[in-house]
Short mmCIF file of C-alpha atoms in Angstrom, two decimals:
data_model
loop_
_atom_site.label_atom_id
_atom_site.label_comp_id
_atom_site.label_asym_id
_atom_site.label_seq_id
_atom_site.Cartn_x
_atom_site.Cartn_y
_atom_site.Cartn_z
CA MET A 75 39.49 136.46 76.63
CA ALA A 76 42.25 133.84 75.85
CA GLU A 77 44.88 134.02 78.62
CA PRO A 78 48.26 135.19 77.72
CA LEU A 79 51.29 132.25 76.93
CA ARG A 80 53.57 132.68 79.60
CA PRO A 81 57.23 129.86 78.80
CA PHE A 82 57.73 127.22 81.70
CA ARG A 83 60.67 124.93 81.34
CA LEU A 84 59.28 121.03 81.49
CA ARG A 85 60.75 118.11 82.11
CA GLY A 86 59.38 114.32 82.60
CA CYS A 87 60.72 112.52 86.19
CA SER A 88 62.61 109.46 84.25
CA SER A 89 64.69 112.14 82.51
CA PRO A 90 67.03 115.32 82.75
CA GLN A 91 65.60 117.07 79.61
CA LYS A 92 64.01 120.13 79.60
CA PHE A 93 61.84 121.53 76.60
CA GLY A 94 60.34 125.35 76.58
CA VAL A 95 56.82 125.12 77.01
CA ALA A 96 54.29 128.03 76.53
CA ALA A 97 50.62 127.93 78.64
CA GLY A 98 47.77 130.18 79.45
CA SER A 99 46.48 127.70 81.01
CA LEU A 100 47.43 124.39 83.43
CA ARG A 101 44.95 122.31 81.98
CA GLY A 102 46.74 123.83 78.28
CA LEU A 103 50.52 123.08 79.38
CA LEU A 104 49.25 119.58 81.06
CA ARG A 105 48.02 118.79 77.23
CA LYS A 106 50.83 119.74 75.44
CA GLY A 107 53.66 118.66 77.98
CA CYS A 108 51.74 114.91 77.21
CA ARG A 109 51.85 115.40 74.27
CA LEU A 110 55.81 116.53 73.86
CA LEU A 111 56.64 113.95 76.36
CA GLN A 112 54.54 110.66 74.81
CA LEU A 113 52.28 110.60 78.13
CA PRO A 114 48.77 109.89 78.99
CA LEU A 115 46.64 113.17 80.01
CA ALA A 116 44.49 110.83 82.10
CA GLY A 117 46.59 110.71 85.79
CA SER A 118 48.93 113.33 84.65
CA ARG A 119 49.98 116.10 86.58
CA LEU A 120 52.81 119.09 87.03
CA CYS A 121 54.50 119.48 89.73
CA LEU A 122 57.62 122.40 91.34
CA TYR A 123 61.32 120.90 90.42
CA GLU A 124 62.00 121.80 93.96
CA ASP A 125 60.18 120.22 96.00
CA GLY A 126 57.24 117.96 94.52
CA THR A 127 54.54 120.22 94.57
CA GLU A 128 51.87 119.14 92.77
CA LEU A 129 50.32 122.18 90.74
CA THR A 130 46.47 123.70 91.28
CA GLU A 131 45.24 126.25 88.25
CA SER A 132 45.60 129.13 90.83
CA PHE A 133 48.86 127.89 92.01
CA PHE A 134 49.75 127.75 88.57
CA ARG A 135 48.48 131.37 87.71
CA ALA A 136 50.64 132.64 90.24
CA LEU A 137 53.30 130.84 88.88
CA PRO A 138 56.41 133.23 87.68
CA PRO A 139 57.85 132.57 84.13
CA GLN A 140 60.18 130.06 83.15
CA THR A 141 59.59 128.34 86.15
CA GLU A 142 60.69 124.56 86.17
CA LEU A 143 58.17 121.78 86.43
CA VAL A 144 58.47 118.31 86.22
CA LEU A 145 55.28 116.20 84.10
CA LEU A 146 54.60 113.12 86.51
CA GLY A 147 52.41 110.74 84.55
CA PRO A 148 50.54 107.82 86.27
CA GLY A 149 51.98 106.36 89.63
CA GLU A 150 54.82 108.71 88.83
CA SER A 151 56.58 110.24 92.15
CA TRP A 152 58.46 113.84 91.87
CA ARG A 153 59.82 114.16 95.93
CA GLY A 154 61.74 117.55 94.39
CA CYS A 155 65.76 118.07 93.77
CA ALA A 156 66.37 114.75 96.41
CA SER A 157 64.83 112.34 93.36
CA ASP A 158 67.24 113.43 91.01
CA ILE A 159 70.43 112.88 93.27
CA GLU A 160 68.66 109.50 94.47
CA ARG A 161 68.72 108.67 90.63
CA PHE A 162 72.36 110.15 90.08
CA LEU A 163 73.67 107.98 93.31
CA ALA A 164 71.53 105.58 91.74
CA ALA A 165 73.62 105.89 88.86
CA PHE A 166 77.08 105.98 90.46
CA CYS A 167 76.15 102.32 91.85
CA SER A 168 75.47 100.23 89.28
CA GLN A 169 78.05 101.47 86.93
CA SER A 170 80.95 102.86 89.38
CA GLN A 171 83.59 101.56 87.57
CA ALA A 172 82.59 103.27 84.08
CA VAL A 173 82.44 106.20 86.23
CA VAL A 174 86.58 105.90 88.14
CA GLU A 175 87.71 105.49 84.05
CA ALA A 176 85.99 108.65 82.60
CA ALA A 177 87.03 110.39 85.38
CA ARG A 178 90.64 109.33 85.36
CA ARG A 179 90.42 110.03 81.86
CA LEU A 180 89.46 113.74 82.69
CA LEU A 181 91.72 114.38 85.38
CA ALA A 182 94.25 113.38 83.25
CA ASP A 183 93.39 116.53 80.86
CA GLU A 184 92.25 118.70 83.47
CA ARG A 185 94.53 121.89 84.70
CA ALA A 186 92.11 123.64 86.86
CA PRO A 187 93.62 122.99 90.34
CA ARG A 188 89.56 123.00 91.71
CA ARG A 189 88.11 120.16 88.80
CA GLN A 190 91.35 118.33 89.47
CA LYS A 191 90.10 118.05 93.38
CA LEU A 192 86.27 117.36 92.44
CA LEU A 193 88.10 114.60 89.80
CA ALA A 194 90.38 113.16 92.91
CA ASP A 195 88.12 112.76 95.33
CA LEU A 196 85.35 111.11 93.12
CA ILE A 197 87.80 108.55 91.50
CA HIS A 198 88.69 108.06 95.46
CA ASN A 199 85.10 107.35 96.73
CA LEU A 200 84.40 105.17 93.99
CA ASN A 201 87.58 103.41 94.39
CA GLU A 202 86.20 101.62 98.56
CA ASN A 203 85.52 98.61 98.61
CA ILE A 204 84.16 98.67 102.36
CA LEU A 205 82.40 95.33 102.51
CA ALA A 206 85.27 93.21 101.64
CA GLU A 207 86.87 91.15 104.02
CA GLU A 208 89.53 88.98 103.27
CA LYS A 209 93.10 89.96 101.55
CA GLU A 210 92.22 88.08 98.20
CA ASP A 211 89.23 90.50 97.84
CA ASP A 212 90.71 93.92 98.38
CA LYS A 213 94.54 93.54 97.87
CA LYS A 214 94.60 97.21 97.41
CA TRP A 215 94.15 97.75 100.79
CA PHE A 216 96.94 96.12 102.41
CA GLU A 217 99.46 97.42 100.23
CA GLY A 218 102.34 98.29 102.30
CA LEU A 219 100.80 96.00 105.25
CA GLU A 220 103.37 92.48 106.63
CA SER A 221 101.81 89.58 104.73
CA ARG A 222 100.60 87.82 107.85
CA PHE A 223 97.71 89.91 108.05
CA LYS A 224 94.88 88.20 105.79
CA ASN A 225 91.42 90.43 106.88
CA LYS A 226 90.86 93.74 107.31
CA SER A 227 90.03 92.97 110.71
CA SER A 228 93.08 91.40 112.48
CA TYR A 229 94.93 94.23 111.35
CA MET A 230 92.93 97.15 112.60
CA ARG A 231 92.62 95.05 115.86
CA TYR A 232 96.49 94.71 115.75
CA SER A 233 96.08 98.65 114.85
CA CYS A 234 94.24 99.46 118.46
CA GLU A 235 96.78 96.71 120.13
CA SER A 236 99.19 98.55 119.28
CA ARG A 237 97.97 101.59 120.87
CA ILE A 238 97.26 100.32 123.65
CA ARG A 239 100.26 98.53 124.42
CA GLY A 240 102.00 101.66 124.05
CA TYR A 241 99.96 102.98 127.24
CA MET A 242 100.97 100.49 129.28
CA LYS A 243 104.92 100.91 127.84
CA GLU A 244 104.16 104.86 129.08
CA VAL A 245 102.41 103.61 132.65
CA SER A 246 105.44 101.05 133.27
CA SER A 247 108.14 103.85 132.39
CA PHE A 248 106.96 106.26 135.31
CA ILE A 249 108.13 103.70 137.75
CA PRO A 250 111.87 105.50 138.80
CA ASN A 251 109.39 108.93 139.31
CA VAL A 252 107.09 106.82 141.79
CA HIS A 253 108.13 107.26 145.62
CA PRO A 254 111.07 104.30 145.92
CA ALA A 255 109.06 102.95 149.09
CA ALA A 256 105.80 102.81 146.70
CA ARG A 257 107.32 101.34 143.61
CA ASP A 258 106.56 97.99 144.36
CA ALA A 259 102.98 98.83 145.15
CA TYR A 260 103.37 100.51 141.87
CA LYS A 261 104.77 97.26 139.97
CA ALA A 262 102.27 95.59 141.48
CA ILE A 263 99.86 97.17 140.31
CA ILE A 264 100.69 97.12 136.39
CA ASP A 265 100.55 93.47 136.37
CA LEU A 266 97.28 93.64 137.23
CA MET A 267 96.79 95.89 134.51
CA SER A 268 98.77 93.74 131.92
CA ASP A 269 96.60 90.66 132.88
CA LYS A 270 93.71 92.39 132.32
CA LEU A 271 94.61 93.33 129.36
CA LYS A 272 96.23 90.52 128.23
CA SER A 273 92.96 88.80 128.65
CA VAL A 274 91.08 91.24 126.52
CA LYS A 275 93.41 91.65 124.22
CA TYR A 276 94.67 94.73 124.18
CA ASN A 277 91.03 96.49 123.84
CA GLY A 278 91.20 95.36 119.48
CA CYS A 279 88.22 94.33 119.12
CA TYR A 280 87.89 98.21 119.61
CA PHE A 281 88.44 99.00 115.82
CA ASP A 282 87.41 94.93 115.23
CA ARG A 283 84.21 95.44 113.02
CA ARG A 284 82.79 91.95 113.38
CA GLU A 285 82.96 92.10 117.38
CA GLU A 286 80.05 93.58 119.26
CA GLU A 287 82.14 95.43 120.95
CA ALA A 288 83.28 97.29 118.71
CA VAL A 289 79.81 99.36 118.01
CA ARG A 290 80.55 101.03 121.12
CA LEU A 291 83.08 103.22 119.09
CA CYS A 292 81.90 102.45 115.42
CA THR A 293 78.89 103.28 113.59
CA ALA A 294 77.92 99.97 110.83
CA GLU A 295 80.34 97.88 108.83
CA GLY A 296 82.90 100.16 110.28
CA TRP A 297 82.34 103.50 110.02
CA PHE A 298 84.48 105.69 112.53
CA PRO A 299 82.80 109.03 113.84
CA CYS A 300 85.01 112.15 115.29
CA GLN A 301 84.54 112.54 119.06
CA GLY A 302 86.29 115.57 119.64
CA PRO A 303 86.67 118.14 121.21
CA PHE A 304 86.27 116.92 124.10
CA ASP A 305 84.70 119.45 125.93
CA ARG A 306 82.11 119.59 123.34
CA ASP A 307 79.10 116.96 122.38
CA ASP A 308 80.09 116.58 119.10
CA CYS A 309 82.85 116.78 116.33
CA PRO A 310 81.81 120.61 115.03
CA CYS A 311 83.10 119.56 110.93
CA LYS A 312 81.50 116.21 111.23
CA HIS A 313 84.84 114.40 110.70
CA SER A 314 84.14 110.54 110.17
CA ILE A 315 86.71 108.12 108.06
CA ASN A 316 85.16 104.26 107.34
CA PRO A 317 88.99 102.72 107.48
CA TYR A 318 88.31 99.26 106.21
CA SER A 319 86.77 101.37 102.41
CA ASN A 320 90.44 101.71 100.76
CA ARG A 321 93.70 102.08 101.65
CA GLU A 322 94.17 106.02 101.67
CA SER A 323 91.42 106.06 103.87
CA ARG A 324 93.59 103.32 106.44
CA ILE A 325 96.07 105.46 105.87
CA LEU A 326 94.81 108.51 106.82
CA PHE A 327 92.74 106.44 109.97
CA SER A 328 96.86 106.23 111.47
CA THR A 329 96.79 109.90 111.92
CA TRP A 330 93.51 110.01 113.82
CA ASN A 331 94.24 110.01 118.25
CA LEU A 332 92.42 108.14 121.02
CA ASP A 333 92.54 111.14 122.82
CA HIS A 334 92.76 110.60 126.94
CA ILE A 335 89.82 113.59 127.98
CA ILE A 336 91.75 112.78 132.17
CA GLU A 337 95.09 113.01 130.07
CA LYS A 338 97.11 110.63 131.00
CA LYS A 339 100.57 111.62 131.18
CA ARG A 340 99.44 114.98 132.86
CA ALA A 341 96.97 113.54 135.32
CA VAL A 342 96.07 109.91 135.43
CA VAL A 343 99.71 108.30 136.13
CA PRO A 344 100.53 111.14 138.03
CA GLU A 345 97.64 110.33 140.59
CA LEU A 346 97.68 106.34 140.59
CA ALA A 347 101.79 107.65 141.54
CA GLU A 348 100.79 109.47 144.17
CA ALA A 349 98.08 107.02 145.28
CA VAL A 350 100.70 103.97 145.60
CA LYS A 351 102.80 106.26 148.23
CA THR A 352 100.03 107.70 150.37
CA ARG A 353 97.61 104.85 150.74
CA ASP A 354 98.38 104.47 154.64
CA GLY A 355 96.78 100.99 154.52
CA ARG A 356 94.13 102.14 152.09
CA GLU A 357 93.56 99.61 148.94
CA VAL A 358 94.21 101.52 145.72
CA ASN A 359 91.44 101.07 142.96
CA TRP A 360 93.31 100.17 140.09
CA GLU A 361 90.28 99.01 138.50
CA TYR A 362 89.23 102.60 138.13
CA PHE A 363 92.32 104.08 136.82
CA TYR A 364 92.87 101.32 134.72
CA GLN A 365 89.18 102.32 132.95
CA LEU A 366 90.94 105.92 132.45
CA LEU A 367 94.24 104.54 130.71
CA PHE A 368 92.75 101.44 128.58
CA THR A 369 88.57 101.43 128.08
CA VAL A 370 86.54 104.56 125.99
CA GLU A 371 85.51 105.51 129.85
CA ASN A 372 88.20 107.73 128.67
CA LEU A 373 89.42 107.68 125.48
CA LYS A 374 87.69 109.27 122.61
CA LEU A 375 88.49 108.80 119.07
CA VAL A 376 89.11 112.04 117.71
CA HIS A 377 90.60 113.45 114.00
CA ILE A 378 94.30 114.71 114.17
CA ALA A 379 92.38 118.18 113.84
CA CYS A 380 90.61 118.13 116.61
CA HIS A 381 92.69 116.85 119.20
CA LYS A 382 92.94 119.50 121.59
CA LYS A 383 96.53 119.99 122.16
CA THR A 384 96.66 122.42 125.73
CA ASN A 385 95.84 121.04 129.27
CA HIS A 386 92.50 119.68 129.30
CA ASN A 387 92.62 120.85 132.48
CA LEU A 388 90.35 117.50 134.06
CA SER A 389 91.35 115.65 137.16
CA CYS A 390 90.77 111.76 138.48
CA ASP A 391 87.87 111.65 140.52
CA LYS A 392 88.95 111.32 144.75
CA THR A 393 86.13 109.40 145.94
CA LYS A 394 87.22 106.32 143.51
CA ILE A 395 91.06 106.63 144.05
CA TYR A 396 90.55 104.08 146.90
CA ARG A 397 88.25 100.99 147.75
CA LYS A 398 87.28 98.74 150.59
CA ARG A 399 90.39 96.32 150.71
CA LYS A 400 89.52 92.84 148.81
CA GLN A 401 91.72 90.16 149.32
CA ASN A 402 91.88 89.06 145.73
CA HIS A 403 93.80 92.17 144.96
CA LYS A 404 96.29 92.56 148.19
CA ILE A 405 99.73 95.01 147.64
CA SER A 406 101.35 95.05 150.66
#
């Protein structure tokens, strides 16, 4: 007695078009599918669309009606929904400009807010030009910047230098709060820190994707992950950004914070001033404070939403504040 026919949705792996096919056996469905999609019966097989599981006769009998199946010809493979996504992304990469223009036309007539946002995000992401470095290759990225910046890395390096210079100014502006008897020693430490910052170009390489040191803060081709909140292993929202991709990302990146884990104003600078005041013949370990103020030993790049404004309640390591006196850095 023949098995009752059951309906299935069938498609090939190279096209999203689906066909309704009814069969009572796996062999019968395979024959009908091969005729419909013009594939050779020998070497062809059927699998589930959702995960690529290949069908056997017993598995076929347990399938509910209308299950979506993929017919594979000889040499073809299917890894489930991921295969569709891979082809979708490949089409975007090869036809990105055409997709952008089509999305812009749709956006001009779209009135639904949610669809507007999806189209706007699509246009934004497809307009990325991450690999371009020189101004001539991505002029839009440089809009609003001074003409002296000829490539992206030079601007990103300058941006980082500006942040670090700002921290140095804050350390210097604390001088009036230092005990009068310790101000000369405090100023001497500022000079040492300033000289070291100048020698490393104010750590501008941290945001320069062409420098090896940049790997400490960013991943391949300039992607920067959010490293906050400071008391967790990673960002719970998985924020990330590539300021090299387009002008909007470059502007947005400027709102991210370099967050001092041990806080600069509440802990590091006051502790430095106190250490200079109470050193009592000991040498202040200024390089320890330098690390806390200006390096990724104590700085984390944090999305503005993950930047904790409350007191971190962390203090300097008391065992590192002083060190054995060195003649080269003697402070009288």
